PDB file of C-alpha atoms in Angstrom:
ATOM      1  CA  ASN A   1      -6.147   0.471-136.038  1.00  0.00           C
ATOM      2  CA  ALA A   2      -7.067   1.665-132.571  1.00  0.00           C
ATOM      3  CA  GLY A   3      -6.689  -0.925-129.838  1.00  0.00           C
ATOM      4  CA  VAL A   4      -4.398  -2.610-127.345  1.00  0.00           C
ATOM      5  CA  THR A   5      -0.969  -3.770-128.491  1.00  0.00           C
ATOM      6  CA  GLN A   6       1.044  -6.370-126.554  1.00  0.00           C
ATOM      7  CA  THR A   7       4.637  -7.403-127.090  1.00  0.00           C
ATOM      8  CA  PRO A   8       6.100  -9.971-127.371  1.00  0.00           C
ATOM      9  CA  LYS A   9       3.530 -12.501-128.650  1.00  0.00           C
ATOM     10  CA  PHE A  10       5.557 -15.527-127.538  1.00  0.00           C
ATOM     11  CA  GLN A  11       8.369 -15.973-125.027  1.00  0.00           C
ATOM     12  CA  VAL A  12      10.259 -18.868-123.482  1.00  0.00           C
ATOM     13  CA  LEU A  13      12.137 -18.220-120.231  1.00  0.00           C
ATOM     14  CA  LYS A  14      14.289 -20.312-118.004  1.00  0.00           C
ATOM     15  CA  THR A  15      13.407 -20.507-114.311  1.00  0.00           C
ATOM     16  CA  GLY A  16      14.861 -17.497-112.523  1.00  0.00           C
ATOM     17  CA  GLN A  17      15.083 -15.244-115.559  1.00  0.00           C
ATOM     18  CA  SER A  18      13.325 -11.904-115.651  1.00  0.00           C
ATOM     19  CA  MET A  19      11.349 -10.189-118.346  1.00  0.00           C
ATOM     20  CA  THR A  20       8.886  -7.381-118.965  1.00  0.00           C
ATOM     21  CA  LEU A  21       5.664  -7.686-120.950  1.00  0.00           C
ATOM     22  CA  GLN A  22       4.731  -4.495-122.727  1.00  0.00           C
ATOM     23  CA  CYS A  23       1.237  -3.142-123.314  1.00  0.00           C
ATOM     24  CA  ALA A  24       0.106   0.072-125.001  1.00  0.00           C
ATOM     25  CA  GLN A  25      -3.344   1.425-125.888  1.00  0.00           C
ATOM     26  CA  ASP A  26      -4.214   4.328-128.141  1.00  0.00           C
ATOM     27  CA  MET A  27      -7.841   4.839-127.120  1.00  0.00           C
ATOM     28  CA  ASN A  28      -7.125   7.406-124.375  1.00  0.00           C
ATOM     29  CA  HIS A  29      -8.473   5.052-121.735  1.00  0.00           C
ATOM     30  CA  ASN A  30      -7.721   5.749-118.087  1.00  0.00           C
ATOM     31  CA  SER A  31      -7.924   2.187-116.733  1.00  0.00           C
ATOM     32  CA  MET A  32      -5.666  -0.657-117.749  1.00  0.00           C
ATOM     33  CA  TYR A  33      -5.444  -4.284-116.579  1.00  0.00           C
ATOM     34  CA  TRP A  34      -3.277  -7.359-116.699  1.00  0.00           C
ATOM     35  CA  TYR A  35      -4.921 -10.817-116.689  1.00  0.00           C
ATOM     36  CA  ARG A  36      -3.561 -14.326-116.981  1.00  0.00           C
ATOM     37  CA  GLN A  37      -5.469 -17.179-118.592  1.00  0.00           C
ATOM     38  CA  ASP A  38      -4.890 -20.775-117.571  1.00  0.00           C
ATOM     39  CA  PRO A  39      -6.751 -23.910-118.742  1.00  0.00           C
ATOM     40  CA  GLY A  40      -9.792 -24.533-116.576  1.00  0.00           C
ATOM     41  CA  MET A  41      -9.188 -21.358-114.522  1.00  0.00           C
ATOM     42  CA  GLY A  42     -10.590 -18.684-116.797  1.00  0.00           C
ATOM     43  CA  LEU A  43      -9.021 -15.230-116.763  1.00  0.00           C
ATOM     44  CA  ARG A  44      -7.725 -13.942-113.453  1.00  0.00           C
ATOM     45  CA  LEU A  45      -6.726 -10.356-112.648  1.00  0.00           C
ATOM     46  CA  ILE A  46      -3.061  -9.822-111.776  1.00  0.00           C
ATOM     47  CA  TYR A  47      -2.795  -6.045-111.443  1.00  0.00           C
ATOM     48  CA  TYR A  48      -4.720  -3.024-112.601  1.00  0.00           C
ATOM     49  CA  SER A  49      -4.214   0.697-112.964  1.00  0.00           C
ATOM     50  CA  ALA A  50      -7.187   3.006-112.530  1.00  0.00           C
ATOM     51  CA  SER A  51      -5.285   5.992-113.888  1.00  0.00           C
ATOM     52  CA  GLU A  52      -1.807   7.187-114.745  1.00  0.00           C
ATOM     53  CA  GLY A  53       0.411   6.974-111.704  1.00  0.00           C
ATOM     54  CA  THR A  54      -1.697   4.455-109.772  1.00  0.00           C
ATOM     55  CA  THR A  55      -1.538   0.671-109.617  1.00  0.00           C
ATOM     56  CA  ASP A  56      -3.161  -1.917-107.403  1.00  0.00           C
ATOM     57  CA  LYS A  57      -3.138  -5.671-106.831  1.00  0.00           C
ATOM     58  CA  GLY A  58      -5.678  -8.009-108.295  1.00  0.00           C
ATOM     59  CA  GLU A  59      -6.516 -11.606-107.479  1.00  0.00           C
ATOM     60  CA  VAL A  60      -3.106 -13.201-108.250  1.00  0.00           C
ATOM     61  CA  PRO A  61      -0.331 -10.557-107.891  1.00  0.00           C
ATOM     62  CA  ASN A  62       2.425 -12.663-106.312  1.00  0.00           C
ATOM     63  CA  GLY A  63       5.598 -12.852-108.439  1.00  0.00           C
ATOM     64  CA  TYR A  64       4.678  -9.827-110.563  1.00  0.00           C
ATOM     65  CA  ASN A  65       5.284  -6.094-110.589  1.00  0.00           C
ATOM     66  CA  VAL A  66       3.722  -3.451-112.797  1.00  0.00           C
ATOM     67  CA  SER A  67       4.507   0.060-114.010  1.00  0.00           C
ATOM     68  CA  ARG A  68       2.082   2.577-115.432  1.00  0.00           C
ATOM     69  CA  LEU A  69       4.612   4.530-117.446  1.00  0.00           C
ATOM     70  CA  ASN A  70       2.143   7.020-118.832  1.00  0.00           C
ATOM     71  CA  LYS A  71      -1.510   7.024-119.862  1.00  0.00           C
ATOM     72  CA  ARG A  72      -0.811   4.771-122.856  1.00  0.00           C
ATOM     73  CA  GLU A  73       1.544   2.174-121.419  1.00  0.00           C
ATOM     74  CA  PHE A  74       1.207  -0.436-118.685  1.00  0.00           C
ATOM     75  CA  SER A  75       3.981  -3.030-118.304  1.00  0.00           C
ATOM     76  CA  LEU A  76       4.107  -6.286-116.358  1.00  0.00           C
ATOM     77  CA  ARG A  77       7.417  -7.545-114.979  1.00  0.00           C
ATOM     78  CA  LEU A  78       8.407 -11.011-113.812  1.00  0.00           C
ATOM     79  CA  GLU A  79      11.483 -10.590-111.616  1.00  0.00           C
ATOM     80  CA  SER A  80      12.332 -14.273-111.215  1.00  0.00           C
ATOM     81  CA  ALA A  81      10.206 -16.467-113.478  1.00  0.00           C
ATOM     82  CA  ALA A  82       8.808 -19.741-112.170  1.00  0.00           C
ATOM     83  CA  PRO A  83       7.150 -22.623-114.064  1.00  0.00           C
ATOM     84  CA  SER A  84       3.841 -21.739-112.342  1.00  0.00           C
ATOM     85  CA  GLN A  85       3.903 -18.503-114.325  1.00  0.00           C
ATOM     86  CA  THR A  86       3.557 -20.372-117.601  1.00  0.00           C
ATOM     87  CA  SER A  87       0.351 -18.885-118.963  1.00  0.00           C
ATOM     88  CA  VAL A  88      -1.163 -16.606-121.550  1.00  0.00           C
ATOM     89  CA  TYR A  89      -1.102 -12.978-120.442  1.00  0.00           C
ATOM     90  CA  PHE A  90      -3.639 -10.426-121.600  1.00  0.00           C
ATOM     91  CA  CYS A  91      -3.607  -6.692-121.242  1.00  0.00           C
ATOM     92  CA  ALA A  92      -6.873  -4.769-121.397  1.00  0.00           C
ATOM     93  CA  SER A  93      -8.092  -1.205-121.165  1.00  0.00           C
ATOM     94  CA  ARG A  94     -11.527   0.174-120.270  1.00  0.00           C
ATOM     95  CA  ASP A  95     -13.373   3.064-121.844  1.00  0.00           C
ATOM     96  CA  THR A  96     -14.731   5.698-119.498  1.00  0.00           C
ATOM     97  CA  LEU A  97     -18.055   6.258-121.228  1.00  0.00           C
ATOM     98  CA  TYR A  98     -19.658   2.841-121.577  1.00  0.00           C
ATOM     99  CA  TYR A  99     -17.191   0.861-119.402  1.00  0.00           C
ATOM    100  CA  GLY A 100     -16.504  -1.678-122.122  1.00  0.00           C
ATOM    101  CA  TYR A 101     -13.180  -3.500-122.137  1.00  0.00           C
ATOM    102  CA  THR A 102     -10.760  -3.977-125.060  1.00  0.00           C
ATOM    103  CA  PHE A 103      -8.205  -6.752-124.899  1.00  0.00           C
ATOM    104  CA  GLY A 104      -4.848  -7.207-126.576  1.00  0.00           C
ATOM    105  CA  SER A 105      -3.964 -10.381-128.496  1.00  0.00           C
ATOM    106  CA  GLY A 106      -1.956 -11.862-125.639  1.00  0.00           C
ATOM    107  CA  THR A 107       1.547 -13.003-124.760  1.00  0.00           C
ATOM    108  CA  ARG A 108       2.088 -16.772-124.560  1.00  0.00           C
ATOM    109  CA  LEU A 109       4.773 -17.319-121.930  1.00  0.00           C
ATOM    110  CA  THR A 110       6.464 -20.641-121.169  1.00  0.00           C
ATOM    111  CA  VAL A 111       8.837 -20.963-118.219  1.00  0.00           C
ATOM    112  CA  VAL A 112      11.035 -24.072-118.289  1.00  0.00           C
TER     113      VAL A 112
ATOM    114  CA  LYS B   1     -17.113 -12.973-103.948  1.00  0.00           C
ATOM    115  CA  GLN B   2     -18.667 -12.881-107.398  1.00  0.00           C
ATOM    116  CA  GLU B   3     -18.704 -16.167-109.270  1.00  0.00           C
ATOM    117  CA  VAL B   4     -19.568 -16.548-112.935  1.00  0.00           C
ATOM    118  CA  THR B   5     -20.616 -19.885-114.391  1.00  0.00           C
ATOM    119  CA  GLN B   6     -21.114 -20.785-118.023  1.00  0.00           C
ATOM    120  CA  ILE B   7     -23.131 -23.746-119.180  1.00  0.00           C
ATOM    121  CA  PRO B   8     -22.527 -25.820-121.198  1.00  0.00           C
ATOM    122  CA  ALA B   9     -18.724 -26.004-121.149  1.00  0.00           C
ATOM    123  CA  ALA B  10     -18.741 -27.339-124.708  1.00  0.00           C
ATOM    124  CA  LEU B  11     -21.338 -27.517-127.458  1.00  0.00           C
ATOM    125  CA  SER B  12     -21.320 -29.068-130.917  1.00  0.00           C
ATOM    126  CA  VAL B  13     -24.128 -28.272-133.356  1.00  0.00           C
ATOM    127  CA  PRO B  14     -24.772 -28.661-137.082  1.00  0.00           C
ATOM    128  CA  GLU B  15     -24.603 -25.588-139.279  1.00  0.00           C
ATOM    129  CA  GLY B  16     -27.820 -23.552-139.416  1.00  0.00           C
ATOM    130  CA  GLU B  17     -29.050 -24.254-135.901  1.00  0.00           C
ATOM    131  CA  ASN B  18     -30.103 -21.496-133.549  1.00  0.00           C
ATOM    132  CA  LEU B  19     -28.381 -21.872-130.185  1.00  0.00           C
ATOM    133  CA  VAL B  20     -28.278 -20.388-126.704  1.00  0.00           C
ATOM    134  CA  LEU B  21     -25.268 -20.027-124.424  1.00  0.00           C
ATOM    135  CA  ASN B  22     -25.892 -19.468-120.747  1.00  0.00           C
ATOM    136  CA  CYS B  23     -24.108 -17.385-118.160  1.00  0.00           C
ATOM    137  CA  SER B  24     -25.009 -17.035-114.493  1.00  0.00           C
ATOM    138  CA  PHE B  25     -23.545 -14.864-111.767  1.00  0.00           C
ATOM    139  CA  THR B  26     -23.962 -14.960-107.996  1.00  0.00           C
ATOM    140  CA  ASP B  27     -23.974 -11.231-107.109  1.00  0.00           C
ATOM    141  CA  SER B  28     -26.518  -9.083-108.942  1.00  0.00           C
ATOM    142  CA  ALA B  29     -24.766  -5.800-107.997  1.00  0.00           C
ATOM    143  CA  ILE B  30     -23.109  -5.366-111.385  1.00  0.00           C
ATOM    144  CA  TYR B  31     -22.413  -2.390-113.657  1.00  0.00           C
ATOM    145  CA  ASN B  32     -22.582  -4.388-116.838  1.00  0.00           C
ATOM    146  CA  LEU B  33     -22.008  -7.740-118.507  1.00  0.00           C
ATOM    147  CA  GLN B  34     -19.884  -8.283-121.565  1.00  0.00           C
ATOM    148  CA  TRP B  35     -19.725 -11.235-123.981  1.00  0.00           C
ATOM    149  CA  PHE B  36     -16.435 -12.027-125.693  1.00  0.00           C
ATOM    150  CA  ARG B  37     -15.309 -14.405-128.398  1.00  0.00           C
ATOM    151  CA  GLN B  38     -11.936 -16.105-128.284  1.00  0.00           C
ATOM    152  CA  ASP B  39     -10.491 -18.037-131.203  1.00  0.00           C
ATOM    153  CA  PRO B  40      -7.835 -20.691-130.462  1.00  0.00           C
ATOM    154  CA  GLY B  41      -4.520 -19.065-129.642  1.00  0.00           C
ATOM    155  CA  LYS B  42      -5.950 -15.596-130.053  1.00  0.00           C
ATOM    156  CA  GLY B  43      -7.088 -12.705-127.890  1.00  0.00           C
ATOM    157  CA  LEU B  44     -10.578 -11.744-126.811  1.00  0.00           C
ATOM    158  CA  THR B  45     -12.943  -9.939-129.155  1.00  0.00           C
ATOM    159  CA  SER B  46     -15.811  -8.034-127.599  1.00  0.00           C
ATOM    160  CA  LEU B  47     -19.191  -9.062-128.980  1.00  0.00           C
ATOM    161  CA  LEU B  48     -21.847  -7.329-126.878  1.00  0.00           C
ATOM    162  CA  LEU B  49     -21.922  -5.114-123.815  1.00  0.00           C
ATOM    163  CA  ILE B  50     -25.113  -4.880-121.748  1.00  0.00           C
ATOM    164  CA  GLN B  51     -25.420  -2.177-119.100  1.00  0.00           C
ATOM    165  CA  SER B  52     -27.176  -3.114-115.862  1.00  0.00           C
ATOM    166  CA  SER B  53     -30.168  -0.937-116.809  1.00  0.00           C
ATOM    167  CA  GLN B  54     -30.615  -2.742-120.156  1.00  0.00           C
ATOM    168  CA  ARG B  55     -32.453  -5.973-120.905  1.00  0.00           C
ATOM    169  CA  GLU B  56     -30.760  -6.921-124.177  1.00  0.00           C
ATOM    170  CA  GLN B  57     -28.377  -5.960-126.908  1.00  0.00           C
ATOM    171  CA  THR B  58     -28.240  -7.103-130.525  1.00  0.00           C
ATOM    172  CA  SER B  59     -25.524  -7.216-133.128  1.00  0.00           C
ATOM    173  CA  GLY B  60     -26.227  -8.997-136.407  1.00  0.00           C
ATOM    174  CA  ARG B  61     -27.050 -12.644-135.652  1.00  0.00           C
ATOM    175  CA  LEU B  62     -26.196 -12.210-131.982  1.00  0.00           C
ATOM    176  CA  ASN B  63     -28.592 -11.256-129.229  1.00  0.00           C
ATOM    177  CA  ALA B  64     -27.645 -11.057-125.574  1.00  0.00           C
ATOM    178  CA  SER B  65     -30.160 -10.724-122.761  1.00  0.00           C
ATOM    179  CA  LEU B  66     -29.643  -9.792-119.146  1.00  0.00           C
ATOM    180  CA  ASP B  67     -31.847 -10.606-116.153  1.00  0.00           C
ATOM    181  CA  LYS B  68     -29.959  -8.996-113.308  1.00  0.00           C
ATOM    182  CA  SER B  69     -32.423  -9.994-110.588  1.00  0.00           C
ATOM    183  CA  SER B  70     -32.010 -13.687-111.336  1.00  0.00           C
ATOM    184  CA  GLY B  71     -28.283 -13.378-112.122  1.00  0.00           C
ATOM    185  CA  ARG B  72     -28.521 -14.677-115.668  1.00  0.00           C
ATOM    186  CA  SER B  73     -27.535 -13.736-119.180  1.00  0.00           C
ATOM    187  CA  THR B  74     -27.980 -15.622-122.450  1.00  0.00           C
ATOM    188  CA  LEU B  75     -26.221 -15.237-125.753  1.00  0.00           C
ATOM    189  CA  TYR B  76     -28.410 -16.275-128.667  1.00  0.00           C
ATOM    190  CA  ILE B  77     -26.750 -17.078-131.987  1.00  0.00           C
ATOM    191  CA  ALA B  78     -29.088 -17.349-134.955  1.00  0.00           C
ATOM    192  CA  ALA B  79     -28.415 -19.548-137.992  1.00  0.00           C
ATOM    193  CA  SER B  80     -25.034 -20.719-136.767  1.00  0.00           C
ATOM    194  CA  GLN B  81     -22.104 -20.981-139.201  1.00  0.00           C
ATOM    195  CA  PRO B  82     -18.784 -22.862-139.049  1.00  0.00           C
ATOM    196  CA  GLY B  83     -17.090 -19.470-138.635  1.00  0.00           C
ATOM    197  CA  ASP B  84     -18.876 -19.108-135.304  1.00  0.00           C
ATOM    198  CA  SER B  85     -16.706 -21.901-133.873  1.00  0.00           C
ATOM    199  CA  ALA B  86     -14.811 -20.396-130.949  1.00  0.00           C
ATOM    200  CA  THR B  87     -14.911 -20.125-127.175  1.00  0.00           C
ATOM    201  CA  TYR B  88     -17.449 -17.647-125.829  1.00  0.00           C
ATOM    202  CA  LEU B  89     -16.762 -15.911-122.514  1.00  0.00           C
ATOM    203  CA  CYS B  90     -19.038 -13.823-120.409  1.00  0.00           C
ATOM    204  CA  ALA B  91     -17.709 -11.377-117.849  1.00  0.00           C
ATOM    205  CA  VAL B  92     -19.357  -9.094-115.289  1.00  0.00           C
ATOM    206  CA  ARG B  93     -18.087  -5.839-113.876  1.00  0.00           C
ATOM    207  CA  GLN B  94     -18.859  -5.652-110.181  1.00  0.00           C
ATOM    208  CA  ARG B  95     -20.486  -2.550-108.784  1.00  0.00           C
ATOM    209  CA  ASP B  96     -19.114  -2.449-105.274  1.00  0.00           C
ATOM    210  CA  THR B  97     -15.381  -3.013-105.665  1.00  0.00           C
ATOM    211  CA  GLY B  98     -12.752  -0.379-106.199  1.00  0.00           C
ATOM    212  CA  ARG B  99     -10.801  -2.294-108.838  1.00  0.00           C
ATOM    213  CA  ARG B 100     -13.523  -2.109-111.459  1.00  0.00           C
ATOM    214  CA  ALA B 101     -12.212  -5.233-113.104  1.00  0.00           C
ATOM    215  CA  LEU B 102     -14.072  -8.044-114.776  1.00  0.00           C
ATOM    216  CA  THR B 103     -14.929 -11.447-113.370  1.00  0.00           C
ATOM    217  CA  PHE B 104     -14.949 -14.078-116.080  1.00  0.00           C
ATOM    218  CA  GLY B 105     -16.681 -17.381-116.564  1.00  0.00           C
ATOM    219  CA  SER B 106     -14.689 -20.328-117.867  1.00  0.00           C
ATOM    220  CA  GLY B 107     -16.323 -20.141-121.268  1.00  0.00           C
ATOM    221  CA  THR B 108     -18.360 -22.289-123.621  1.00  0.00           C
ATOM    222  CA  ARG B 109     -16.403 -23.941-126.447  1.00  0.00           C
ATOM    223  CA  LEU B 110     -18.635 -23.966-129.503  1.00  0.00           C
ATOM    224  CA  GLN B 111     -18.103 -26.138-132.576  1.00  0.00           C
ATOM    225  CA  VAL B 112     -20.380 -25.644-135.567  1.00  0.00           C
ATOM    226  CA  GLN B 113     -20.212 -28.598-137.958  1.00  0.00           C
ATOM    227  CA  PRO B 114     -20.531 -27.868-141.695  1.00  0.00           C
TER     228      PRO B 114
END
């Protein structure tokens, strides 16, 4: 099925550990996004990539890095995880015709 | 800065009722507005996408309207069912920013009682 695939679905990290969240889409979309969702805060944009080879900061980029590996893949890296980064992370891509967004199923991350 | 507000935050109705969820936004310079459904512990499922030039969109029992000038959208659910229980999020895509990302409301948590 066409869509956005995120891995892993769940992860527990210790403070200071690093990890990379993977995202891939097979809809040939140019733009891809990383959001985090926290209770009472809604979804907030971390980073986005308007096209292959470009990335830019969103609303809450501190503590994260991203890589747009190719048109399909957009990864999010936590270099030194902190408890404040406990959240649910969503990757999304946007179609270029109608500008609708498709979201992945999310990664639930806990930092202890 | 664009702000999106959804009222009510939570809603509980008996099965079969028609209901309206509200979304308001502060900056009317938008490309489009999208309604999503989120089930507990799951991702977001797109329900309806309304372009800024459109007034409404319909899909099955769902109808979404957009009044850009007043900064409002409503999601109408006809003949609600227990399977409609979920959190409903609205999001706008701003016209005048380079990032072309969505600004989300905090959602309305809907419970439909059998």
